[in-house]
PDB file of C-alpha atoms in Angstrom:
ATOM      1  CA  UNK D   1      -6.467   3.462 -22.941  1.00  0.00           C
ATOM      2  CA  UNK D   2      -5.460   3.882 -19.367  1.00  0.00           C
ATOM      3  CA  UNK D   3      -7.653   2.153 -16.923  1.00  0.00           C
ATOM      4  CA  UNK D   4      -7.887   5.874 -15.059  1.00  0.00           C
ATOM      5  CA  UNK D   5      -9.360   7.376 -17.907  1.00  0.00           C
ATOM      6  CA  UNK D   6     -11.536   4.106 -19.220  1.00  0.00           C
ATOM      7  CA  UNK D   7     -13.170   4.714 -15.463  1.00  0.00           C
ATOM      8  CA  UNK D   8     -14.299   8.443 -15.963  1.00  0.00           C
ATOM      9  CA  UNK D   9     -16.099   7.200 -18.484  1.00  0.00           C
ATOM     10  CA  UNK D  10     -17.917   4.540 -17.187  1.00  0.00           C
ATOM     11  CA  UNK D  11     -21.530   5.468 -16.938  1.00  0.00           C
ATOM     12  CA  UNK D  12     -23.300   5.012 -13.840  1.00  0.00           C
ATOM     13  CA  UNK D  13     -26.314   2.653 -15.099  1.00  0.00           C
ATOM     14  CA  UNK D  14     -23.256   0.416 -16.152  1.00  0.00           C
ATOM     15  CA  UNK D  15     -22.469  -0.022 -12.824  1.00  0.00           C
ATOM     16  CA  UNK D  16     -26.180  -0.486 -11.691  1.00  0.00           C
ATOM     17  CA  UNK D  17     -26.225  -3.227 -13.979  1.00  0.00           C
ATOM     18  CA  UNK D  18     -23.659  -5.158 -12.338  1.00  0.00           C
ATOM     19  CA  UNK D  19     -24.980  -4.506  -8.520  1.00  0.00           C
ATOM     20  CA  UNK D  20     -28.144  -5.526  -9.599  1.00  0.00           C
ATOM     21  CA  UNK D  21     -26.939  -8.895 -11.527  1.00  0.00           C
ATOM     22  CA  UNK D  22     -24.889  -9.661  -8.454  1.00  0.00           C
ATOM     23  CA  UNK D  23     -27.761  -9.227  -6.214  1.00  0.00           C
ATOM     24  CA  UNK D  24     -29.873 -11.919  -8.123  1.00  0.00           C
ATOM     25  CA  UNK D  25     -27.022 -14.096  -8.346  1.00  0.00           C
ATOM     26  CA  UNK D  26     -26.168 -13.807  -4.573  1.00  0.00           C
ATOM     27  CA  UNK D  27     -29.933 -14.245  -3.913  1.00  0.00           C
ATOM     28  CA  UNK D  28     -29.447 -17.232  -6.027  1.00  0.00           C
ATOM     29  CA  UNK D  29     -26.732 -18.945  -4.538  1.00  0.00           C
ATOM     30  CA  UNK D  30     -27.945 -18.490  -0.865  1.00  0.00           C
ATOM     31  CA  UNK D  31     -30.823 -19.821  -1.274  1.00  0.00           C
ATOM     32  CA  UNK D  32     -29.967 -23.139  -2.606  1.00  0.00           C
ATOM     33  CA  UNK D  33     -27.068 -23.531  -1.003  1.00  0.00           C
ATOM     34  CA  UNK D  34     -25.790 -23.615   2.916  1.00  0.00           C
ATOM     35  CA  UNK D  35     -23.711 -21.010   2.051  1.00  0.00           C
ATOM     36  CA  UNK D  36     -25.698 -18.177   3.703  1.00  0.00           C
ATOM     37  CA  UNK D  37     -24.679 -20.217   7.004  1.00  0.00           C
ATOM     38  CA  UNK D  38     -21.041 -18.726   6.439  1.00  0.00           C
ATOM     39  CA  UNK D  39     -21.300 -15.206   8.381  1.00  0.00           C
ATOM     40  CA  UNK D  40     -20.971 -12.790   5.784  1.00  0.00           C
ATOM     41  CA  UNK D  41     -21.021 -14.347   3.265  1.00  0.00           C
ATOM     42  CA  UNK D  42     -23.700 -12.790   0.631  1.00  0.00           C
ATOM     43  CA  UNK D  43     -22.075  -9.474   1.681  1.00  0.00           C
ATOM     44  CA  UNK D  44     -19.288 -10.369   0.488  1.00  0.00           C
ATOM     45  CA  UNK D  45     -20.267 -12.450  -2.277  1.00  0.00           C
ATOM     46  CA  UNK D  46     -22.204  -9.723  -3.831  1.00  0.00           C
ATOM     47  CA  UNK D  47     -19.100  -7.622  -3.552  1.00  0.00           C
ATOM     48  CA  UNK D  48     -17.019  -9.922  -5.456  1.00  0.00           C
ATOM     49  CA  UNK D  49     -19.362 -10.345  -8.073  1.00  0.00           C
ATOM     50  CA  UNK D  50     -19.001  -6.463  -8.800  1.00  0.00           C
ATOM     51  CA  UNK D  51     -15.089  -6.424  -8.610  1.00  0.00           C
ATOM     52  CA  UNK D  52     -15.880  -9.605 -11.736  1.00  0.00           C
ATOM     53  CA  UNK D  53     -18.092  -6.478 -13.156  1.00  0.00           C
ATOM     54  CA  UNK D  54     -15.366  -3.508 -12.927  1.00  0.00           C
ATOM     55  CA  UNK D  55     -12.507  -5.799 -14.089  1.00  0.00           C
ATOM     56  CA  UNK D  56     -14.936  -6.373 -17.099  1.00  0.00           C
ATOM     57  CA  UNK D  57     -15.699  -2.801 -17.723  1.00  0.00           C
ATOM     58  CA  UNK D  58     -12.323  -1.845 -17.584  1.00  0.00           C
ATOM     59  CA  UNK D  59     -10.745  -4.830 -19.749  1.00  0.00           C
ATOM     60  CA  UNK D  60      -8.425  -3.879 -22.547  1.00  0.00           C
ATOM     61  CA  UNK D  61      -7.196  -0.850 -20.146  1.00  0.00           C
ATOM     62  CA  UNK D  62      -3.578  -0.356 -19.287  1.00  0.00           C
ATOM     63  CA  UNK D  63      -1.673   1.692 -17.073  1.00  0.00           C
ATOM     64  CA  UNK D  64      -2.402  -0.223 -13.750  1.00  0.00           C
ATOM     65  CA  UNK D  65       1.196  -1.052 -12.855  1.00  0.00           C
ATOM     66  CA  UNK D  66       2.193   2.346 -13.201  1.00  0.00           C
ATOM     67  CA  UNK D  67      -0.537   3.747 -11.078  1.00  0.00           C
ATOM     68  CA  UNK D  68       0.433   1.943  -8.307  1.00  0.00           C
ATOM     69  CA  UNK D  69       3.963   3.424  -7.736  1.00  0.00           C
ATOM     70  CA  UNK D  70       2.820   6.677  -8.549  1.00  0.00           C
ATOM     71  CA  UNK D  71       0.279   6.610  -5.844  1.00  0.00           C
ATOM     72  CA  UNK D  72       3.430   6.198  -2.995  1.00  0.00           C
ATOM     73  CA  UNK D  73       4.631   9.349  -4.656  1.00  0.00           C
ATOM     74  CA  UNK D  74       2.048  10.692  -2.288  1.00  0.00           C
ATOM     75  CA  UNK D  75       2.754   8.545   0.747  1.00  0.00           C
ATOM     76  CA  UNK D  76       2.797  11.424   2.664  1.00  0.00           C
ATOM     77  CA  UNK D  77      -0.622  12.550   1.907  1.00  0.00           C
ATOM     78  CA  UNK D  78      -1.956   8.659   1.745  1.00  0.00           C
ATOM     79  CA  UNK D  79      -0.056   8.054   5.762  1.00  0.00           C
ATOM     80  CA  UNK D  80      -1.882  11.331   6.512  1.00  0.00           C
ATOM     81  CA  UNK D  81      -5.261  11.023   5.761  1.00  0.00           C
ATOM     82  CA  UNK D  82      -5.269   7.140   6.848  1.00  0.00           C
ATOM     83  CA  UNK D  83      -4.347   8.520  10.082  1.00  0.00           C
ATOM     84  CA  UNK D  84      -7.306  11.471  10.897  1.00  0.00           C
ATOM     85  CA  UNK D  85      -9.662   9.269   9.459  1.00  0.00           C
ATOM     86  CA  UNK D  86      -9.019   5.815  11.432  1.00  0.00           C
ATOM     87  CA  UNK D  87      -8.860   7.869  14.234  1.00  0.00           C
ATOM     88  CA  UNK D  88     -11.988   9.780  13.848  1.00  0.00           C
ATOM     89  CA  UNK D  89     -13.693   6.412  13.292  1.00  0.00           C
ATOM     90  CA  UNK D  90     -13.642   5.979  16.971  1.00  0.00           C
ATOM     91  CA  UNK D  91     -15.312   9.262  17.502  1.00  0.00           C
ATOM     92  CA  UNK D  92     -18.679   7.840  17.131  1.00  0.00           C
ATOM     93  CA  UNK D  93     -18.291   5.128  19.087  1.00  0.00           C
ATOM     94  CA  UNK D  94     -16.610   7.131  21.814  1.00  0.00           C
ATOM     95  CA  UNK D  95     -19.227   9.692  21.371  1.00  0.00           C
ATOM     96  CA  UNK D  96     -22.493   7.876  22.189  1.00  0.00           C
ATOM     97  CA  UNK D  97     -20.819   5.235  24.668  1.00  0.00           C
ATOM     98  CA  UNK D  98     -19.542   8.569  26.726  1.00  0.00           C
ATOM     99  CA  UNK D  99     -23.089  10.542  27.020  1.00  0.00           C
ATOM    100  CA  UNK D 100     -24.978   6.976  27.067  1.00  0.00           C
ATOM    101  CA  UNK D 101     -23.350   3.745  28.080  1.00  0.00           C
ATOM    102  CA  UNK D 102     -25.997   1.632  27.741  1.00  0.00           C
ATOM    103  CA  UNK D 103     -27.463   2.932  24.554  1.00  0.00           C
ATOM    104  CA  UNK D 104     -24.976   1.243  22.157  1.00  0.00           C
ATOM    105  CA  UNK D 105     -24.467  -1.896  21.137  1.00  0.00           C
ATOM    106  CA  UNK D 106     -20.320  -3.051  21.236  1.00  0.00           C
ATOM    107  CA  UNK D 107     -21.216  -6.330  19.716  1.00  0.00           C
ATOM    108  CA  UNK D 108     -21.519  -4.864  16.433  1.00  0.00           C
ATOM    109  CA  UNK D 109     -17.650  -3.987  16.823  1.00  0.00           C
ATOM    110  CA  UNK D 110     -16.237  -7.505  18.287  1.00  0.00           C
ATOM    111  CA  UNK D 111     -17.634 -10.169  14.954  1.00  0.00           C
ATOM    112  CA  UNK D 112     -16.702 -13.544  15.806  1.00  0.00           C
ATOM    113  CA  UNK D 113     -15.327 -15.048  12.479  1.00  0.00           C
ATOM    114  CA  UNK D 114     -14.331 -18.153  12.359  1.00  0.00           C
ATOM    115  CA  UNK D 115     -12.329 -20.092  10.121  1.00  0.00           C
ATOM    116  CA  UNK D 116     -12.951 -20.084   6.082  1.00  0.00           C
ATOM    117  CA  UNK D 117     -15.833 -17.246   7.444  1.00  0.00           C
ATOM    118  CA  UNK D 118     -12.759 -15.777   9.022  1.00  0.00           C
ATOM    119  CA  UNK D 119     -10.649 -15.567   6.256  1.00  0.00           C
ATOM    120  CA  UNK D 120     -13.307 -14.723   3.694  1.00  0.00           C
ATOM    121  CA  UNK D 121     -14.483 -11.851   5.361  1.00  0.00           C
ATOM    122  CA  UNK D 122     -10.669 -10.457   5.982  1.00  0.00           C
ATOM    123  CA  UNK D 123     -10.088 -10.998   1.948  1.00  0.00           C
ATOM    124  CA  UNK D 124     -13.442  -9.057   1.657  1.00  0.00           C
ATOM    125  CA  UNK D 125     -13.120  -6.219   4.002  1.00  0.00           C
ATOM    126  CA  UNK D 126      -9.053  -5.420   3.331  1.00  0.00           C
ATOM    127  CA  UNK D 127      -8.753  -5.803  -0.288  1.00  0.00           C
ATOM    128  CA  UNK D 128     -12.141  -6.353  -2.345  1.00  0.00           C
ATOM    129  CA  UNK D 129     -14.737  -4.548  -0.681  1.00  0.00           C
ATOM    130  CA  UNK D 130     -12.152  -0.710  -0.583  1.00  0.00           C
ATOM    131  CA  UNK D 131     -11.391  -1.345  -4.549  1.00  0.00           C
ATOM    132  CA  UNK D 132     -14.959  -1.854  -5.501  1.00  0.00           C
ATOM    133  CA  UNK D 133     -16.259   1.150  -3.293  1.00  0.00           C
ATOM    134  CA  UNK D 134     -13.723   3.106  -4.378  1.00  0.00           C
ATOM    135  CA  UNK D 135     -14.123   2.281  -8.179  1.00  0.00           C
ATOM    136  CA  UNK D 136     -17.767   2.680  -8.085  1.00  0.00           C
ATOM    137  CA  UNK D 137     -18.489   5.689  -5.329  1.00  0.00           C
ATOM    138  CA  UNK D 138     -15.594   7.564  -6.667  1.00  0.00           C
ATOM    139  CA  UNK D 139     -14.516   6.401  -9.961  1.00  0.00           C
ATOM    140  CA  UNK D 140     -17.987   6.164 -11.358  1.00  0.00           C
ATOM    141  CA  UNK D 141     -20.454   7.554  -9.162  1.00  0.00           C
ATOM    142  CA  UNK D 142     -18.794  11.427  -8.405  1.00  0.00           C
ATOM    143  CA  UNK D 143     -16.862  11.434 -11.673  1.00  0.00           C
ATOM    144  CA  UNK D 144     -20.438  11.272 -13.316  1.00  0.00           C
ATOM    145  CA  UNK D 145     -22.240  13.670 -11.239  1.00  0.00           C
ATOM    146  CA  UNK D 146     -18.998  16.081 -10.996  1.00  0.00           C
ATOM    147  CA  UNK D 147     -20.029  16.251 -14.455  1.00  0.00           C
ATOM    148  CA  UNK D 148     -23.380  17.477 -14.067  1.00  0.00           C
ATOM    149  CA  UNK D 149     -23.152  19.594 -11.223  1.00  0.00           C
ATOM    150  CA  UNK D 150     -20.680  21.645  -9.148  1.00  0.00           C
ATOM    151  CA  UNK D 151     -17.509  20.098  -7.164  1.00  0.00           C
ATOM    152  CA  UNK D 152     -19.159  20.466  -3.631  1.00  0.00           C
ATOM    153  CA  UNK D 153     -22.737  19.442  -4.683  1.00  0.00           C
ATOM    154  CA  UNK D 154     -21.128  16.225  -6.367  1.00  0.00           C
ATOM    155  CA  UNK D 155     -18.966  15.576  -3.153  1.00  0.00           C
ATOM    156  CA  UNK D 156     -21.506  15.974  -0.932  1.00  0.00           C
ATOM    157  CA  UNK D 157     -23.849  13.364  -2.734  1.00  0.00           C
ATOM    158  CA  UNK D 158     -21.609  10.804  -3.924  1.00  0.00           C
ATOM    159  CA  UNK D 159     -20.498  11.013  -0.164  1.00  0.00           C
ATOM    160  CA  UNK D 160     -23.778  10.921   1.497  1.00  0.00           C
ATOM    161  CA  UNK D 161     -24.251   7.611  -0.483  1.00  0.00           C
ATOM    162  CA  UNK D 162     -21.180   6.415   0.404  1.00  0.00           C
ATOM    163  CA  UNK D 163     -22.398   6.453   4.354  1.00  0.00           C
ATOM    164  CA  UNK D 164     -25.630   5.700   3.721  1.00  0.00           C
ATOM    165  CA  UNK D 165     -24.352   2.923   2.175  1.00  0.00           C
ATOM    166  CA  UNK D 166     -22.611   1.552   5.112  1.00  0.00           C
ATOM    167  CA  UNK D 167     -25.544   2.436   7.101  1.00  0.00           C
ATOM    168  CA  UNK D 168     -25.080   6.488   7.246  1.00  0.00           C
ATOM    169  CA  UNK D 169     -21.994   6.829   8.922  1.00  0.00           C
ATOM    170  CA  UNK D 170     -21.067  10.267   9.631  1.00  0.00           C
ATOM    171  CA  UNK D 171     -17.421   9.204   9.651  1.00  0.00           C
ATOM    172  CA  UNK D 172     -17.993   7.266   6.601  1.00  0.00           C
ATOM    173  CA  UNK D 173     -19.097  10.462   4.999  1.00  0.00           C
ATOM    174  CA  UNK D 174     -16.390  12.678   5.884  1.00  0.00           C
ATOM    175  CA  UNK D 175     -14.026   9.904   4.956  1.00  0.00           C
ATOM    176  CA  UNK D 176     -16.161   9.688   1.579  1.00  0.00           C
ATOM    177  CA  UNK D 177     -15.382  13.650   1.358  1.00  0.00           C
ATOM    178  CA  UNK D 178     -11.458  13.045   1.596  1.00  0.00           C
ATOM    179  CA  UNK D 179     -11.341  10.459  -0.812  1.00  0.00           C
ATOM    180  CA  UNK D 180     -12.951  12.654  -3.444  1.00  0.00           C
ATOM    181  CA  UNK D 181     -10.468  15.491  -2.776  1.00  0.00           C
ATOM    182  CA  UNK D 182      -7.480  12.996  -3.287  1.00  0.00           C
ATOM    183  CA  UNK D 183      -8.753  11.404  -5.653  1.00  0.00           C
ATOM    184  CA  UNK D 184      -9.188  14.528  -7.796  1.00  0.00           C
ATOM    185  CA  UNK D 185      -5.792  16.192  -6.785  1.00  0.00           C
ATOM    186  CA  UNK D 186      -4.233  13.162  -8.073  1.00  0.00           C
ATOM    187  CA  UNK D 187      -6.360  12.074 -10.755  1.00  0.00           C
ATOM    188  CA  UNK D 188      -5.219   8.449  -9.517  1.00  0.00           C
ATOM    189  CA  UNK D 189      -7.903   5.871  -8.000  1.00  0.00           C
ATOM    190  CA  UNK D 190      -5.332   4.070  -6.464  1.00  0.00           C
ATOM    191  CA  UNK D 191      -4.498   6.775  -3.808  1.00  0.00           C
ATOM    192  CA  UNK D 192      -7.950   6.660  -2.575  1.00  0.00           C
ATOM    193  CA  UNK D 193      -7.995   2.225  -2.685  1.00  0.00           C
ATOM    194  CA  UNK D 194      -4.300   2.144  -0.959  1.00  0.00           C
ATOM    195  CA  UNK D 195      -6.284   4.562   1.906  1.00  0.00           C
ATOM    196  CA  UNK D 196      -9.056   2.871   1.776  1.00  0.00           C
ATOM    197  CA  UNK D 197      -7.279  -0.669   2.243  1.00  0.00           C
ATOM    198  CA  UNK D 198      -5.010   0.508   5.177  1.00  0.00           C
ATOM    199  CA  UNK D 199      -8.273   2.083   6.791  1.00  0.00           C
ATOM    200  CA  UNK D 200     -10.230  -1.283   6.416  1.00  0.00           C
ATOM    201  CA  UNK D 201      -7.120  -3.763   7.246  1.00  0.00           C
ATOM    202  CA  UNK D 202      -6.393  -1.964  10.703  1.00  0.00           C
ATOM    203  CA  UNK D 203     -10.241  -1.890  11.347  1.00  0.00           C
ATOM    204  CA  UNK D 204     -10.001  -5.176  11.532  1.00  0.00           C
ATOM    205  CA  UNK D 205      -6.730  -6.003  13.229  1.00  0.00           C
ATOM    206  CA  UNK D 206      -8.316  -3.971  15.956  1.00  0.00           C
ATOM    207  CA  UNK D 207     -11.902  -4.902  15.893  1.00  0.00           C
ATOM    208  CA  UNK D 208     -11.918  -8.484  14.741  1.00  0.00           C
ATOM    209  CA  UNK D 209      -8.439  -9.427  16.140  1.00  0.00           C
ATOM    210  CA  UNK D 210      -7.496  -7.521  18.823  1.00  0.00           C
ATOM    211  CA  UNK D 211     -11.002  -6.440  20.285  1.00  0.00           C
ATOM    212  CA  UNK D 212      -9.630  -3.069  21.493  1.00  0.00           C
ATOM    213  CA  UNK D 213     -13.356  -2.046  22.493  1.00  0.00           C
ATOM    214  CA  UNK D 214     -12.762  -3.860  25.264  1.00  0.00           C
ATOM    215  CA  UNK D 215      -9.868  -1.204  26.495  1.00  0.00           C
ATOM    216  CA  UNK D 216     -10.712   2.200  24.573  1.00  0.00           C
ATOM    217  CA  UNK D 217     -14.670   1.688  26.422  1.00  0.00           C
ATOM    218  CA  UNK D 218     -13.408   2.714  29.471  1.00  0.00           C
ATOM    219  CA  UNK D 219     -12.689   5.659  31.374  1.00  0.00           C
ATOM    220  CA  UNK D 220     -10.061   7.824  30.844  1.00  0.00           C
ATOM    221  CA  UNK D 221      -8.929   6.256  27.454  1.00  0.00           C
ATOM    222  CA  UNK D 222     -12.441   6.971  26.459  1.00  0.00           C
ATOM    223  CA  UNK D 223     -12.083  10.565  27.039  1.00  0.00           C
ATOM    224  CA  UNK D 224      -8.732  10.941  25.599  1.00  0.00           C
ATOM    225  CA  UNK D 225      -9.993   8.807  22.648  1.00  0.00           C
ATOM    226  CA  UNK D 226     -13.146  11.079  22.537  1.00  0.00           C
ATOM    227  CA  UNK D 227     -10.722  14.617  22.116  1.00  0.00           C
ATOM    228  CA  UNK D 228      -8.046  12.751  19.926  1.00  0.00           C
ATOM    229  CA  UNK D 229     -11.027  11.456  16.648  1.00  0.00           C
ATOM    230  CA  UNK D 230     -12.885  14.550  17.396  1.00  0.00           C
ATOM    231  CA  UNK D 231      -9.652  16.293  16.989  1.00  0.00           C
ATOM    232  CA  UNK D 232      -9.026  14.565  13.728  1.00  0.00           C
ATOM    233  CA  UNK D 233     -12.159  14.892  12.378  1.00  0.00           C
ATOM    234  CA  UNK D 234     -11.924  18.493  12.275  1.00  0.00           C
ATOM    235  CA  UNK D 235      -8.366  17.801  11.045  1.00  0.00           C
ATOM    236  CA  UNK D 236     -10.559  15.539   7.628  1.00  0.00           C
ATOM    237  CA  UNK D 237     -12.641  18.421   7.465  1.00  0.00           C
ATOM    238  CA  UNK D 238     -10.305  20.945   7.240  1.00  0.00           C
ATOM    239  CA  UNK D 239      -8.399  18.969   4.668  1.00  0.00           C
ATOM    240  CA  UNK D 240     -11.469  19.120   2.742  1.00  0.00           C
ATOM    241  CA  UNK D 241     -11.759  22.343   2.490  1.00  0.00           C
ATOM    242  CA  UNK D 242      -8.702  23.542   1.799  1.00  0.00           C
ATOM    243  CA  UNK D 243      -8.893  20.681  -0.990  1.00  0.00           C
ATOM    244  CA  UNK D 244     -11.908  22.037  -2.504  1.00  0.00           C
ATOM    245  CA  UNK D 245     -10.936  25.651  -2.291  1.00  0.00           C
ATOM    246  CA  UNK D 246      -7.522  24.605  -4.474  1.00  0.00           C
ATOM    247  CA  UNK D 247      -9.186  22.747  -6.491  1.00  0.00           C
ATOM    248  CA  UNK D 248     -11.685  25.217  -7.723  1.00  0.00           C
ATOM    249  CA  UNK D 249      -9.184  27.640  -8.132  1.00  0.00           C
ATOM    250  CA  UNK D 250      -8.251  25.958 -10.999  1.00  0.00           C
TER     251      UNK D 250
END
């Protein structure tokens, strides 16, 4: 069976299972161990321990190769939404920091990481923590309830979860609402992982290596960054909505 088709029927208890196991186990682990002293680390433990639990679920499946180069058949689409969405990410930030300097925090965007903490968390963040969302928030988790309920009502949850998830993120969600449209016009969970890894690997060449904050803070980038990811998040939006209106036509 193809690996795209073995996920759609994954049932969403299955994957409970394994978040839960890798909870206790990462509970486990940092507590007997100095482990925990490694920033990040259960984070990102507990996310490998799922990616062990959706390579299991989908053993036996084939078809992976094959997915992969017909994702860049949509490299247009892929290049397009990476774009609105990283750029919207700033809105947020720019947002807030514009109408109230002092009322955010910039320290949760410059992590100091430093050696195998370093290169833990970039193996984490780029690579196993966008195939694991992806395979469970969109793969299992609106595949299921897309089932149950209508397209929108399904996007809207499975999204919702998606930023709550990462702490309710409003750009998280509206990112969370793009990847379902691709991911159903395509019926390939790659698109939405290749996205998803671009989005999370220049996150943190600018964050973690570059510390742009430091630049983009500051009047007048801040206001041009403000109108350019407000800009593109009506630009994600948009997408979305043309995306569903195609789609449920049908």
């Amino acid at each position: 069976m193809n690996y795209n088709e073995k996920l759609r029927s994954i049932r969403i208890r299955e994957a409970i299972v394994f978040l839960i196991v890798g909870m206790i186990v990462t509970g486990i682990i940092t507590r007997v161990t100095s482990l925990d002293s490694i920033q990040g680390f259960g984070e990102n433990l507990l996310i490998f321990i799922v990616f062990l639990g959706f390579i299991y679920m989908l053993r036996g499946t084939t078809g992976f190769t094959d997915s992969i180069g017909s994702a860049f058949e949509h490299k247009n689409e892929i290049i397009y939404l990476f774009v609105i969405n990283f750029l919207f990410g700033f809105f947020l930030v720019a947002f807030i920091t514009f109408f109230d300097p002092s009322g955010f925090d910039t320290s949760a965007l410059s992590r100091e990481y430093t050696g195998a903490g370093f290169l833990f968390n970039v193996l984490s963040s780029v690579i196993l923590a966008p195939v694991v969302e992806e395979l469970l928030f969109r793969g299992v988790l609106f595949n299921r309830l897309n089932e149950k309920m209508s397209l929108v009502l399904a996007m809207l949850i499975s999204s919702l979860l998606f930023g709550l998830f990462h702490g309710f993120g409003v750009t998280q969600f509206v990112f969370g609402l793009c990847m379902c449209v691709v991911y159903l016009k395509t019926r390939n969970i790659m698109v939405p992982i290749i996205i998803h890894i671009m989005n999370n690997l220049f996150a943190v060449i600018f964050a973690d290596i570059l510390h742009v904050e430091s630049f983009i803070l500051q009047m007048p980038m801040l206001a041009v960054i403000l109108v350019v990811s407000a800009v593109c998040g009506i630009l994600a939006l948009l997408y979305t909505y043309k995306g569903v209106k195609a789609l449920e036509g049908l």
